[in-house]
Backbone as numpy.savetxt, mean C-alpha at the origin, in Angstrom:
# Nx Ny Nz CAx CAy CAz Cx Cy Cz
-9.39 -4.92 -13.04 -8.83 -4.12 -11.89 -9.61 -2.83 -11.83
-10.82 -2.90 -11.21 -11.69 -1.71 -11.22 -11.18 -0.53 -10.36
-10.95 -0.85 -9.00 -10.71 0.25 -8.03 -11.70 1.36 -8.34
-11.26 2.55 -8.35 -12.19 3.71 -8.65 -11.82 4.15 -10.11
-12.81 4.25 -10.95 -12.65 4.66 -12.30 -13.57 5.88 -12.59
-13.39 6.51 -13.72 -14.19 7.62 -14.20 -14.48 7.41 -15.68
-15.65 7.94 -16.07 -16.04 7.75 -17.48 -15.16 8.60 -18.41
-14.74 9.76 -17.98 -13.95 10.62 -18.79 -12.88 11.31 -18.00
-11.61 10.87 -18.02 -10.58 11.44 -17.33 -10.29 12.96 -17.73
-10.76 13.29 -18.94 -10.45 14.70 -19.47 -11.19 15.74 -18.59
-12.13 15.35 -17.82 -12.84 16.29 -16.91 -12.02 16.55 -15.58
-10.99 15.79 -15.38 -10.31 15.80 -14.09 -9.27 16.94 -14.10
-8.87 17.37 -12.88 -7.70 18.26 -12.87 -6.49 17.57 -13.37
-5.57 18.37 -13.99 -4.39 17.84 -14.71 -3.10 18.22 -13.87
-2.14 17.27 -13.98 -0.80 17.59 -13.50 -0.25 18.78 -14.30
0.60 19.57 -13.68 1.33 20.61 -14.52 2.27 19.98 -15.48
2.46 20.67 -16.63 3.49 20.29 -17.57 4.86 20.55 -16.98
5.76 19.50 -16.96 7.09 19.77 -16.45 7.80 20.90 -17.22
8.59 21.65 -16.47 9.43 22.69 -17.03 10.77 22.04 -17.35
11.12 21.89 -18.59 12.27 21.25 -19.00 13.58 21.92 -18.41
13.52 23.24 -18.21 14.65 23.97 -17.64 14.91 23.73 -16.13
13.86 23.37 -15.34 14.07 23.26 -13.90 13.69 21.86 -13.38
13.05 21.04 -14.15 12.70 19.74 -13.68 13.89 18.81 -13.38
13.93 18.20 -12.24 15.01 17.25 -11.87 14.38 15.86 -11.76
14.56 15.03 -12.86 14.00 13.64 -12.87 14.74 12.76 -11.92
14.07 11.97 -11.12 14.70 11.03 -10.20 15.29 9.88 -11.00
16.54 9.54 -10.79 17.15 8.36 -11.46 16.68 7.09 -10.69
16.66 5.95 -11.35 16.27 4.68 -10.69 17.56 4.15 -10.04
17.49 4.07 -8.72 18.63 3.62 -7.94 18.70 2.09 -7.82
17.51 1.46 -7.76 17.52 0.01 -7.59 16.24 -0.51 -8.21
16.28 -1.67 -8.85 15.13 -2.39 -9.44 15.13 -3.79 -8.93
14.09 -4.25 -8.25 13.99 -5.52 -7.72 12.73 -6.29 -8.14
12.74 -7.56 -8.05 11.56 -8.36 -8.34 10.97 -9.07 -7.10
9.75 -8.96 -6.86 9.21 -9.47 -5.65 9.07 -11.04 -5.70
9.56 -11.73 -4.70 9.37 -13.15 -4.66 7.86 -13.41 -4.22
7.39 -14.60 -4.58 6.06 -14.95 -4.14 6.09 -15.80 -2.87
4.97 -15.70 -2.11 4.88 -16.53 -0.92 3.46 -16.55 -0.48
3.27 -16.90 0.80 1.85 -17.04 1.32 1.74 -16.35 2.67
0.62 -15.80 2.97 0.38 -15.09 4.24 -0.90 -15.56 4.87
-1.02 -15.35 6.18 -2.18 -15.68 6.88 -2.51 -17.08 6.82
-3.74 -17.39 6.42 -4.21 -18.86 6.41 -3.85 -19.44 5.02
-3.11 -18.71 4.21 -2.60 -19.39 2.93 -2.97 -18.57 1.71
-3.20 -17.28 1.78 -3.45 -16.54 0.51 -2.17 -16.07 -0.13
-2.02 -16.14 -1.44 -0.77 -15.83 -2.15 -0.48 -14.35 -2.12
0.82 -14.03 -1.96 1.29 -12.66 -1.94 2.63 -12.52 -2.68
2.88 -11.34 -3.16 4.23 -10.92 -3.62 4.87 -10.04 -2.60
6.12 -10.34 -2.15 6.78 -9.49 -1.17 7.56 -8.34 -1.85
6.89 -7.27 -1.99 7.35 -6.16 -2.88 8.66 -5.57 -2.39
8.95 -5.57 -1.06 10.10 -4.96 -0.61 11.30 -5.82 -0.39
11.19 -7.06 -0.81 12.27 -8.08 -0.62 13.49 -7.61 -1.34
14.65 -7.62 -0.64 15.93 -7.27 -1.28 16.21 -5.76 -1.23
15.34 -4.96 -0.67 15.56 -3.48 -0.60 16.02 -3.11 0.71
17.16 -2.50 0.96 17.64 -2.12 2.25 16.65 -1.19 3.04
16.58 -1.35 4.24 15.59 -0.58 5.12 15.72 0.93 4.91
16.97 1.38 4.80 17.18 2.92 4.71 16.65 3.47 3.40
16.44 2.63 2.37 15.81 3.03 1.05 14.27 3.06 1.14
13.73 2.25 2.04 12.33 2.24 2.25 11.75 3.20 3.20
12.51 3.59 4.17 12.13 4.49 5.24 11.33 5.62 4.67
10.06 5.83 5.19 9.42 5.37 6.43 8.58 4.11 6.27
8.70 3.36 5.23 7.93 2.20 5.01 8.73 0.95 5.48
7.99 -0.14 5.83 8.59 -1.30 6.41 8.36 -2.55 5.52
7.10 -2.68 5.00 6.69 -3.93 4.39 5.58 -3.69 3.38
5.62 -4.33 2.30 4.46 -4.21 1.26 4.23 -5.56 0.67
3.02 -6.06 0.80 2.50 -7.26 0.15 1.53 -6.93 -0.92
1.70 -7.44 -2.08 0.64 -7.51 -3.06 -0.17 -8.79 -2.90
-1.41 -8.74 -2.48 -2.29 -9.83 -2.22 -3.02 -10.26 -3.40
-2.70 -11.46 -4.03 -3.27 -11.88 -5.21 -2.49 -11.25 -6.38
-2.93 -11.07 -7.56 -4.32 -11.20 -7.98 -4.64 -12.67 -8.15
-5.78 -13.20 -7.60 -6.15 -14.53 -7.62 -7.64 -14.64 -7.87
-8.12 -15.60 -8.68 -9.58 -15.84 -8.82 -9.88 -17.11 -8.06
-10.54 -16.95 -6.91 -10.83 -18.07 -5.97 -12.08 -18.91 -6.50
-11.93 -20.15 -6.34 -13.12 -21.08 -6.49 -13.93 -20.98 -5.20
-15.18 -21.43 -5.21 -15.99 -21.42 -3.96 -15.27 -22.20 -2.87
-15.21 -21.65 -1.66 -14.62 -22.27 -0.52 -13.15 -21.98 -0.35
-12.53 -21.35 -1.35 -11.17 -21.08 -1.32 -10.63 -19.83 -0.63
-11.47 -18.72 -0.59 -10.91 -17.50 -0.09 -10.45 -17.62 1.38
-9.30 -16.99 1.68 -8.69 -17.15 2.95 -8.31 -15.73 3.59
-8.16 -15.71 4.85 -7.73 -14.50 5.54 -6.61 -14.69 6.50
-6.67 -14.00 7.68 -5.72 -14.26 8.71 -6.45 -14.59 9.96
-5.84 -15.24 10.96 -6.31 -15.36 12.29 -6.03 -14.14 13.16
-6.60 -14.03 14.34 -6.28 -12.89 15.17 -4.85 -12.81 15.50
-4.27 -11.61 15.36 -2.81 -11.42 15.55 -2.52 -9.99 16.09
-1.37 -9.83 16.75 -1.04 -8.50 17.28 -0.20 -7.62 16.43
-0.22 -6.28 16.72 0.69 -5.36 16.09 1.07 -4.33 17.09
2.26 -3.75 17.04 2.74 -2.63 17.81 3.74 -1.82 17.06
3.67 -0.48 17.17 4.72 0.36 16.69 4.73 0.89 15.27
3.61 0.62 14.56 3.53 1.03 13.14 2.06 1.14 12.73
1.80 1.38 11.40 0.42 1.44 10.90 0.30 0.51 9.72
-0.84 -0.21 9.61 -1.16 -1.01 8.46 -2.09 -0.30 7.55
-1.83 -0.31 6.24 -2.66 0.35 5.28 -3.11 -0.77 4.23
-4.42 -1.17 4.24 -4.83 -2.20 3.42 -5.72 -1.55 2.31
-5.25 -1.69 1.04 -5.94 -1.13 -0.10 -6.54 -2.24 -0.98
-7.84 -2.27 -1.07 -8.51 -3.28 -1.83 -8.85 -2.84 -3.23
-8.31 -3.62 -4.21 -8.51 -3.30 -5.66 -9.71 -4.02 -6.20
-9.67 -5.36 -5.99 -10.72 -6.27 -6.43 -11.14 -7.10 -5.21
-12.44 -7.44 -5.14 -12.87 -8.42 -4.09 -13.30 -7.60 -2.81
-13.26 -8.33 -1.73 -13.70 -7.75 -0.52 -12.98 -8.29 0.74
-12.72 -7.46 1.74 -12.04 -7.93 2.91 -12.68 -7.28 4.06
-12.94 -8.10 5.23 -13.52 -7.55 6.44 -12.44 -7.48 7.48
-12.49 -6.44 8.35 -11.53 -6.20 9.37 -12.19 -5.98 10.67
-11.59 -6.54 11.77 -12.16 -6.18 13.03 -10.97 -6.15 14.00
-10.99 -5.20 14.95 -9.82 -5.14 15.91 -10.35 -5.01 17.36
-9.38 -5.19 18.27 -9.75 -5.26 19.71 -10.03 -3.92 20.25
-9.86 -2.86 19.44 -10.14 -1.50 19.90 -11.59 -1.02 19.45
-12.30 -1.91 18.79 -13.59 -1.55 18.29 -13.66 -1.06 16.91
-12.52 -0.97 16.20 -12.51 -0.55 14.78 -12.83 -1.73 13.87
-13.25 -1.43 12.68 -13.51 -2.44 11.79 -14.53 -2.05 10.69
-14.65 -2.96 9.70 -15.52 -2.67 8.64 -15.18 -3.51 7.43
-15.77 -3.28 6.25 -15.61 -4.01 5.06 -15.15 -3.12 3.99
-14.13 -3.52 3.25 -13.58 -2.72 2.17 -13.69 -3.53 0.89
-13.98 -2.80 -0.22 -14.07 -3.42 -1.61 -13.44 -2.40 -2.56
-13.79 -2.54 -3.84 -13.03 -1.90 -4.93 -12.61 -0.46 -4.63
-11.37 -0.26 -4.32 -10.81 1.12 -4.23 -10.82 1.59 -2.82
-11.35 0.89 -1.81 -11.46 1.32 -0.37 -10.13 1.00 0.32
-9.90 1.73 1.40 -8.69 1.54 2.26 -9.04 1.46 3.73
-8.36 0.51 4.39 -8.50 0.50 5.88 -7.14 0.84 6.45
-7.12 1.86 7.28 -5.87 2.36 7.80 -5.89 2.17 9.38
-5.15 1.29 9.80 -5.10 0.91 11.21 -3.74 1.36 11.85
-3.83 2.29 12.79 -2.68 2.75 13.60 -2.55 1.81 14.77
-1.58 0.91 14.82 -1.46 0.02 15.88 -0.98 0.73 17.10
0.00 1.65 16.98 0.47 2.41 18.08 0.97 1.41 19.21
0.58 1.72 20.44 1.00 0.89 21.51 0.55 -0.54 21.58
-0.36 -0.97 20.69 -0.70 -2.35 20.65 -2.14 -2.64 20.35
-2.38 -3.57 19.49 -3.76 -3.88 19.12 -3.82 -5.33 18.57
-4.92 -5.98 18.67 -5.14 -7.27 17.99 -6.18 -7.03 16.90
-5.93 -7.76 15.77 -6.93 -7.60 14.65 -6.96 -8.88 13.86
-7.99 -8.92 13.01 -8.23 -10.04 12.04 -8.73 -9.54 10.78
-8.27 -10.18 9.77 -8.73 -9.74 8.34 -9.18 -11.00 7.72
-10.38 -10.94 7.09 -10.91 -12.24 6.51 -11.89 -11.86 5.40
-12.03 -12.70 4.43 -13.08 -12.47 3.39 -14.54 -12.65 4.05
-15.51 -11.98 3.58 -16.85 -12.13 4.14 -17.36 -13.49 3.70
-18.38 -13.97 4.47 -18.85 -15.35 4.26 -19.39 -15.54 2.81
-20.01 -14.51 2.22 -20.56 -14.68 0.90 -19.47 -14.87 -0.12
-18.32 -14.26 0.05 -17.16 -14.34 -0.86 -16.60 -15.84 -0.74
-16.52 -16.32 0.53 -16.00 -17.61 0.72 -16.95 -18.61 0.05
-18.24 -18.40 0.11 -19.20 -19.28 -0.49 -19.18 -19.26 -2.03
-19.04 -18.10 -2.61 -19.15 -17.92 -4.00 -17.73 -18.00 -4.74
-16.66 -17.66 -3.99 -15.39 -17.52 -4.67 -15.44 -16.14 -5.38
-14.36 -15.94 -6.16 -14.26 -14.70 -6.93 -12.97 -14.07 -6.89
-12.77 -12.92 -7.54 -11.50 -12.27 -7.73 -11.07 -11.55 -6.46
-9.79 -11.66 -6.09 -9.26 -10.99 -4.84 -7.94 -10.41 -5.28
-7.78 -9.13 -4.96 -6.53 -8.40 -5.30 -6.44 -7.12 -4.42
-5.35 -7.02 -3.71 -5.16 -5.78 -2.88 -3.69 -5.68 -2.47
-3.45 -4.64 -1.63 -2.17 -4.39 -1.07 -2.29 -4.18 0.39
-1.20 -4.62 1.09 -1.00 -4.18 2.49 0.34 -3.61 2.71
0.38 -2.35 3.14 1.60 -1.59 3.38 1.78 -1.33 4.84
2.95 -1.45 5.38 3.27 -1.10 6.79 4.03 0.19 6.74
3.45 1.20 7.54 4.17 2.49 7.60 4.75 2.65 9.07
5.99 2.88 9.09 6.59 3.04 10.46 6.08 4.19 11.22
6.17 4.21 12.52 5.88 5.35 13.33 7.19 5.81 13.98
7.41 7.07 14.17 8.59 7.59 14.88 8.55 7.21 16.32
9.73 7.16 16.99 9.89 6.83 18.36 8.79 7.53 19.20
8.60 8.83 19.01 7.67 9.59 19.78 6.20 9.09 19.66
5.90 8.37 18.61 4.50 7.93 18.37 4.35 6.45 18.44
5.40 5.75 18.84 5.31 4.30 18.89 4.21 3.79 19.80
3.97 4.43 20.88 3.04 3.92 21.94 1.75 4.77 22.03
1.40 5.49 20.94 0.08 6.25 20.91 -1.07 5.32 20.99
-2.24 5.79 21.36 -3.39 5.04 21.29 -3.73 4.51 19.93
-4.20 3.25 19.76 -4.63 2.79 18.42 -5.70 3.68 17.89
-5.71 3.70 16.54 -6.69 4.41 15.78 -7.02 3.66 14.51
-8.16 4.00 13.92 -8.73 3.30 12.75 -9.35 4.37 11.76
-8.98 4.24 10.53 -9.60 5.08 9.48 -10.20 4.18 8.39
-11.45 4.48 8.09 -12.16 3.71 7.05 -12.30 4.70 5.86
-11.50 4.48 4.78 -11.42 5.41 3.66 -12.06 4.80 2.45
-13.26 5.47 2.02 -13.91 4.92 0.82 -13.12 5.38 -0.41
-13.13 4.56 -1.49 -12.42 4.88 -2.71 -12.89 6.14 -3.35
-14.10 6.45 -3.20 -14.67 7.69 -3.82 -14.10 8.96 -3.16
-13.42 8.83 -1.97 -12.87 9.94 -1.31 -11.50 10.34 -1.87
-10.88 9.53 -2.66 -9.54 9.74 -3.18 -9.57 10.96 -4.13
-8.53 11.73 -4.01 -8.40 12.79 -5.06 -8.05 12.22 -6.41
-8.71 12.63 -7.47 -8.56 12.06 -8.81 -7.90 13.10 -9.77
-6.79 12.74 -10.38 -6.13 13.60 -11.33 -5.77 12.89 -12.58
-5.34 13.59 -13.59 -4.76 13.03 -14.85 -3.62 13.79 -15.33
-2.98 13.28 -16.34 -1.80 13.95 -16.91 -2.24 14.93 -17.94
-1.33 15.85 -18.38 -1.80 16.81 -19.38 -2.46 16.29 -20.58
-2.10 15.09 -21.05 -2.71 14.53 -22.28 -3.91 13.56 -21.90
-4.22 13.41 -20.66 -5.28 12.50 -20.24 -4.94 11.07 -20.36
-3.70 10.71 -20.35 -3.24 9.25 -20.53 -3.25 8.48 -19.26
-3.67 9.10 -18.17 -3.60 8.30 -16.91 -4.75 8.64 -15.99
-4.97 7.81 -14.96 -5.87 8.15 -13.90 -5.08 8.00 -12.60
-4.93 9.08 -11.87 -4.12 9.07 -10.59 -5.06 9.22 -9.42
-5.01 8.21 -8.55 -5.92 8.24 -7.33 -4.95 8.59 -6.16
-5.09 9.69 -5.57 -4.29 10.07 -4.35 -5.01 9.59 -3.14
-4.37 8.54 -2.49 -4.99 7.94 -1.24 -4.59 8.77 -0.05
-3.32 9.16 0.01 -2.82 9.93 1.17 -1.72 10.83 0.64
-1.45 11.88 1.47 -0.47 12.91 1.10 -0.93 13.89 0.13
-0.09 14.48 -0.66 -0.43 15.57 -1.60 0.39 15.44 -2.85
-0.21 15.55 -4.04 0.46 15.48 -5.29 -0.08 16.68 -6.08
0.86 17.51 -6.44 0.56 18.72 -7.26 -0.58 19.57 -6.63
-0.58 19.68 -5.27 -1.58 20.46 -4.60 -2.86 19.77 -4.26
-3.01 18.51 -4.72 -4.26 17.79 -4.49 -4.04 16.70 -3.39
-4.80 16.83 -2.23 -4.57 15.98 -1.09 -5.50 14.82 -1.01
-4.90 13.61 -0.57 -5.71 12.41 -0.35 -6.40 12.50 0.96
-7.30 11.58 1.20 -8.05 11.53 2.45 -7.33 10.92 3.66
-6.34 10.13 3.49 -5.67 9.47 4.54 -4.87 10.44 5.46
-5.08 10.23 6.83 -4.36 11.02 7.81 -3.20 10.26 8.29
-1.98 10.90 8.21 -0.74 10.14 8.43 0.09 10.86 9.53
0.71 10.04 10.38 1.58 10.54 11.34 2.94 10.97 10.77
3.42 10.27 9.80 4.66 10.62 9.05 4.21 11.11 7.70
4.80 12.29 7.26 4.37 12.76 5.91 4.72 11.80 4.87
3.67 11.27 4.15 3.84 10.38 3.02 2.90 10.65 1.91
3.21 10.05 0.71 2.25 10.09 -0.36 1.98 8.65 -0.79
0.71 8.36 -1.08 0.28 7.03 -1.62 -0.59 7.32 -2.79
-0.35 6.65 -3.94 -1.19 6.87 -5.14 -1.23 5.60 -5.92
-2.39 5.27 -6.46 -2.66 4.24 -7.44 -2.88 4.90 -8.77
-2.01 4.48 -9.73 -2.07 5.13 -11.06 -2.32 4.10 -12.16
-3.28 4.41 -12.98 -3.56 3.58 -14.22 -3.06 4.36 -15.36
-2.06 3.72 -16.06 -1.34 4.36 -17.21 -1.67 3.66 -18.46
-2.34 4.34 -19.42 -2.79 3.73 -20.63 -1.65 3.35 -21.53
-1.71 2.35 -22.36 -0.70 1.89 -23.30 -0.12 3.08 -24.05
1.18 3.17 -24.05 1.82 4.31 -24.73 1.90 5.61 -24.06
1.32 5.72 -22.81 1.21 7.01 -22.09 2.46 7.19 -21.28
2.75 8.43 -20.98 3.85 8.82 -20.11 3.36 9.58 -18.88
3.94 9.29 -17.72 3.63 9.91 -16.48 4.86 10.64 -16.00
4.77 11.98 -15.76 5.76 12.74 -15.11 5.11 13.33 -13.88
5.46 12.64 -12.75 4.70 12.87 -11.45 5.54 13.78 -10.58
5.08 15.01 -10.23 5.82 15.83 -9.33 5.95 15.19 -7.93
7.10 15.29 -7.28 7.31 14.57 -6.02 8.17 15.40 -5.05
7.84 15.39 -3.85 8.55 16.22 -2.92 10.03 15.74 -2.82
11.01 16.67 -3.02 12.39 16.34 -3.03 12.88 15.71 -1.76
12.26 15.97 -0.59 12.69 15.48 0.68 12.02 14.11 0.98
11.17 13.58 0.08 10.60 12.28 0.23 11.42 11.23 -0.53
11.39 9.99 -0.09 11.91 8.92 -1.00 10.84 8.61 -2.01
11.13 7.76 -2.99 10.17 7.55 -4.12 10.30 6.03 -4.54
9.14 5.28 -4.42 9.04 3.93 -4.74 7.89 3.68 -5.75
8.25 2.99 -6.81 7.23 2.67 -7.81 7.07 1.15 -7.95
5.87 0.60 -7.63 5.68 -0.86 -7.67 4.66 -1.07 -8.79
4.96 -2.10 -9.67 4.03 -2.40 -10.76 3.04 -3.53 -10.44
1.76 -3.10 -10.36 0.70 -4.04 -10.06 0.25 -4.89 -11.30
0.44 -4.28 -12.49 0.00 -4.99 -13.77 0.67 -4.37 -14.90
0.91 -5.02 -15.94 1.45 -4.43 -17.16 2.92 -4.31 -17.16
3.40 -3.61 -18.13 4.90 -3.34 -18.40 5.12 -2.10 -19.05
6.37 -1.52 -18.78 6.77 -0.30 -19.37 8.18 -0.04 -18.99
8.49 1.27 -18.89 9.82 1.70 -18.49 9.72 2.68 -17.36
10.80 2.84 -16.57 10.82 3.78 -15.44 12.11 4.55 -15.47
12.00 5.93 -15.14 13.11 6.81 -15.17 13.41 7.32 -16.56
14.13 8.47 -16.65 14.52 8.98 -17.94 15.50 8.02 -18.59
16.11 7.16 -17.88 17.01 6.12 -18.47 16.25 5.01 -19.09
14.91 5.03 -18.88 14.00 4.06 -19.60 14.34 2.63 -19.26
14.39 2.33 -17.89 14.71 0.92 -17.52 13.45 0.17 -17.61
13.44 -1.05 -18.23 12.18 -1.88 -18.29 11.74 -2.30 -16.99
10.46 -2.30 -16.78 9.84 -2.69 -15.54 8.52 -3.33 -15.81
8.09 -4.35 -14.99 6.86 -5.08 -15.27 6.27 -5.57 -13.94
5.16 -6.32 -14.06 4.45 -6.76 -12.93 5.31 -7.36 -11.89
5.11 -6.99 -10.67 5.86 -7.58 -9.51 7.25 -6.91 -9.27
7.58 -5.89 -10.00 8.85 -5.27 -9.82 8.73 -3.92 -9.09
9.81 -3.52 -8.38 9.80 -2.28 -7.60 11.00 -1.41 -8.02
10.80 -0.16 -8.25 11.88 0.81 -8.59 11.99 1.72 -7.43
13.24 1.70 -6.87 13.60 2.63 -5.80 14.40 3.73 -6.44
14.01 5.02 -6.23 14.61 6.15 -6.93 15.56 6.94 -6.06
16.45 7.67 -6.74 17.35 8.58 -6.17 16.76 9.95 -6.03
17.59 11.00 -5.81 17.09 12.34 -5.54 16.54 13.01 -6.81
15.64 13.93 -6.56 14.96 14.73 -7.68 13.64 15.11 -7.26
12.90 15.79 -8.24 11.54 16.31 -7.82 10.44 15.73 -8.83
10.72 14.83 -9.71 9.81 14.27 -10.61 10.08 12.78 -10.93
9.03 11.92 -10.87 9.12 10.53 -11.25 8.55 10.41 -12.66
9.29 9.59 -13.46 8.87 9.39 -14.88 8.66 7.83 -14.98
7.41 7.49 -15.61 7.13 6.16 -15.98 6.41 6.18 -17.33
6.79 5.30 -18.22 6.14 5.11 -19.50 5.52 3.71 -19.61
4.32 3.62 -20.13 3.67 2.32 -20.35 3.98 1.91 -21.76
4.34 0.62 -21.93 4.52 0.10 -23.27 3.25 0.25 -24.13
3.54 0.46 -25.46 2.34 0.61 -26.36 1.61 -0.63 -26.50
2.25 -1.78 -26.40 1.59 -3.12 -26.44 1.77 -3.79 -25.09
0.62 -4.07 -24.48 0.47 -4.77 -23.20 0.11 -6.26 -23.44
0.10 -7.06 -22.46 -0.41 -8.51 -22.59 -1.97 -8.38 -22.91
-2.37 -9.49 -23.55 -3.83 -9.50 -23.97 -4.81 -9.34 -22.83
-4.41 -9.77 -21.61 -5.35 -9.70 -20.49 -5.05 -8.46 -19.66
-4.21 -7.54 -20.05 -3.90 -6.30 -19.31 -4.26 -5.17 -20.16
-5.34 -4.36 -19.78 -5.71 -3.29 -20.66 -4.83 -2.07 -20.41
-4.15 -1.95 -19.26 -3.36 -0.79 -18.96 -2.30 -1.20 -17.89
-1.27 -0.29 -17.76 -0.27 -0.53 -16.73 -0.77 0.11 -15.40
-0.60 -0.62 -14.30 -1.14 -0.22 -12.99 0.03 -0.08 -12.08
0.16 1.02 -11.34 1.25 1.31 -10.54 0.76 1.71 -9.14
1.51 1.34 -8.14 1.33 1.81 -6.79 2.57 2.61 -6.42
2.45 3.94 -6.26 3.53 4.84 -6.09 3.48 5.40 -4.68
4.61 5.29 -3.91 4.61 5.65 -2.52 5.94 6.37 -2.22
5.90 7.19 -1.26 7.11 7.85 -0.75 6.82 8.63 0.44
7.85 9.03 1.26 7.63 9.85 2.40 8.89 10.41 2.97
8.73 11.18 3.98 9.90 11.82 4.58 10.56 10.75 5.57
11.78 10.37 5.32 12.43 9.33 6.18 12.47 9.75 7.60
12.20 8.76 8.49 12.26 9.01 9.91 13.64 8.97 10.45
14.50 8.14 9.85 15.92 8.15 10.22 16.16 7.75 11.69
15.50 6.69 12.08 15.70 6.12 13.47 15.96 4.63 13.31
16.63 4.03 14.38 16.88 2.62 14.33 15.57 1.81 14.21
15.62 0.70 13.43 14.48 -0.13 13.23 14.78 -1.50 13.81
14.01 -1.99 14.75 14.08 -3.32 15.32 12.73 -3.99 15.03
12.72 -4.98 14.14 11.45 -5.62 13.81 11.56 -7.10 13.96
10.51 -7.64 14.45 10.35 -9.09 14.51 8.86 -9.44 14.46
8.49 -10.18 13.36 7.14 -10.53 13.14 6.16 -9.32 13.14
5.19 -9.29 14.05 4.22 -8.19 13.94 4.49 -6.92 14.69
5.82 -6.84 15.22 6.22 -5.65 16.01 7.36 -4.91 15.33
7.23 -3.56 15.31 8.30 -2.76 14.71 8.58 -1.68 15.74
9.86 -1.84 16.39 10.21 -0.88 17.45 11.57 -0.36 17.14
12.22 0.27 18.11 13.52 0.97 17.82 14.68 0.03 18.42
14.38 -0.79 19.46 15.50 -1.53 20.04 14.96 -2.95 20.31
15.93 -3.84 20.56 15.65 -5.30 20.83 14.85 -5.37 22.16
15.27 -4.53 23.09 14.55 -4.58 24.40 13.11 -4.20 24.25
12.77 -3.27 23.42 11.40 -2.87 23.10 10.64 -4.06 22.51
11.26 -4.79 21.61 10.65 -5.95 21.02 10.28 -6.98 22.06
11.26 -7.22 22.93 11.00 -8.21 24.03 9.85 -7.88 24.87
9.79 -6.49 25.15 8.69 -6.00 26.02 7.32 -6.13 25.28
7.35 -5.98 23.89 6.13 -6.12 23.08 5.63 -7.61 23.17
6.59 -8.51 23.00 6.17 -9.92 23.21 5.58 -10.27 24.58
6.23 -9.74 25.63 5.78 -10.01 26.94 4.39 -9.38 27.15
4.18 -8.18 26.65 2.91 -7.52 26.82 1.83 -8.27 26.05
2.13 -8.77 24.88 1.14 -9.60 24.14 0.82 -10.84 24.89
1.79 -11.55 25.42 1.46 -12.81 26.15 0.73 -12.55 27.45
0.84 -11.38 27.94 0.07 -11.12 29.19 -1.22 -10.35 28.88
-1.63 -10.31 27.61 -2.93 -9.75 27.27 -2.99 -8.25 27.30
-1.88 -7.46 27.28 -1.90 -6.06 27.41 -2.06 -5.35 26.07
-2.10 -6.14 24.97 -2.32 -5.52 23.66 -3.78 -5.55 23.17
-4.69 -5.96 24.03 -6.08 -6.10 23.70 -6.59 -7.47 23.90
-7.90 -7.57 23.77 -8.63 -8.82 24.04 -9.56 -9.03 22.85
-9.62 -10.28 22.40 -10.40 -10.67 21.26 -11.96 -10.47 21.79
-12.78 -9.76 21.02 -14.16 -9.62 21.43 -14.82 -10.95 21.70
-15.69 -11.01 22.72 -16.25 -12.24 23.10 -17.00 -12.93 22.03
-17.71 -12.17 21.13 -18.51 -12.72 20.13 -17.64 -13.29 19.05
-16.42 -13.02 19.00 -15.55 -13.64 17.96 -14.71 -14.80 18.47
-14.82 -15.20 19.79 -14.16 -16.33 20.33 -14.76 -17.59 19.77
-13.98 -18.70 19.53 -14.55 -19.93 19.09 -15.56 -20.43 20.07
-16.60 -21.09 19.55 -17.70 -21.67 20.41 -17.14 -22.91 21.04
-17.44 -23.18 22.31 -16.99 -24.41 22.96 -18.27 -24.98 23.67
-18.31 -26.32 23.79 -19.42 -26.98 24.51 -19.25 -26.92 26.04
């Protein structure tokens, strides 16, 4: 699980040491296990938010852990062209490579530690697929796709695209150097990530060494979600066991605590976490398939607009060849 790494974490800025007298640790409100499924043309995913009420996820809608899978030659799969409206998709690639193209002219290729951030806004078509060389060779594929809701006032903004290289993430460590914290978006302990967000949120990928403890300062008005990408440990001061594929939704407070077990599985060198949270939008959510709106009527309008070609047009060079 390479993402972005450093040779010596001790040269990085460090989180402040928590003040025992004033620190308010967030309790674990809910612990869930992601069911497995398939997405797109058949790549395996874990549905990280399954079983969690929408109000506890707000401002997030959906999270898939894609893989981790080691493909044989010819096996890598992606998606076909499909529409979105009313939210943002954030695709974070940990291992492997994914290409993106959309009907607004955005697109590119992401690999270890890179992020593609697509604001669908009023509507867009896009496609995600492994590059031809990866299909031919096979190889490791592992990433995340997160859906971030847009408030009513921004649902119909013009689509936008951000291509964020992994090296742009702010890198931090804990006071004892037991972790590597990659800030993708938002701000942690005064260190800002490169992602530009319509709704105030934090996104971070954390590598926690065996036996290490993370006390992560977190904005009190944000929700807090911790998803385990690999390894096992405990979460919260109540030390609830948590492992690969599980999500911890937290209650109120200003600090998140996670401990990595001293002994991990033989194929897992460290505990890997995806930590996210944001200021809740607190608006009605009407979702069906690729559309996230506020009302059923807006969903029906989105489907009509898609069927009438108002959400964009597939670029001519990407249309199937016909005789």
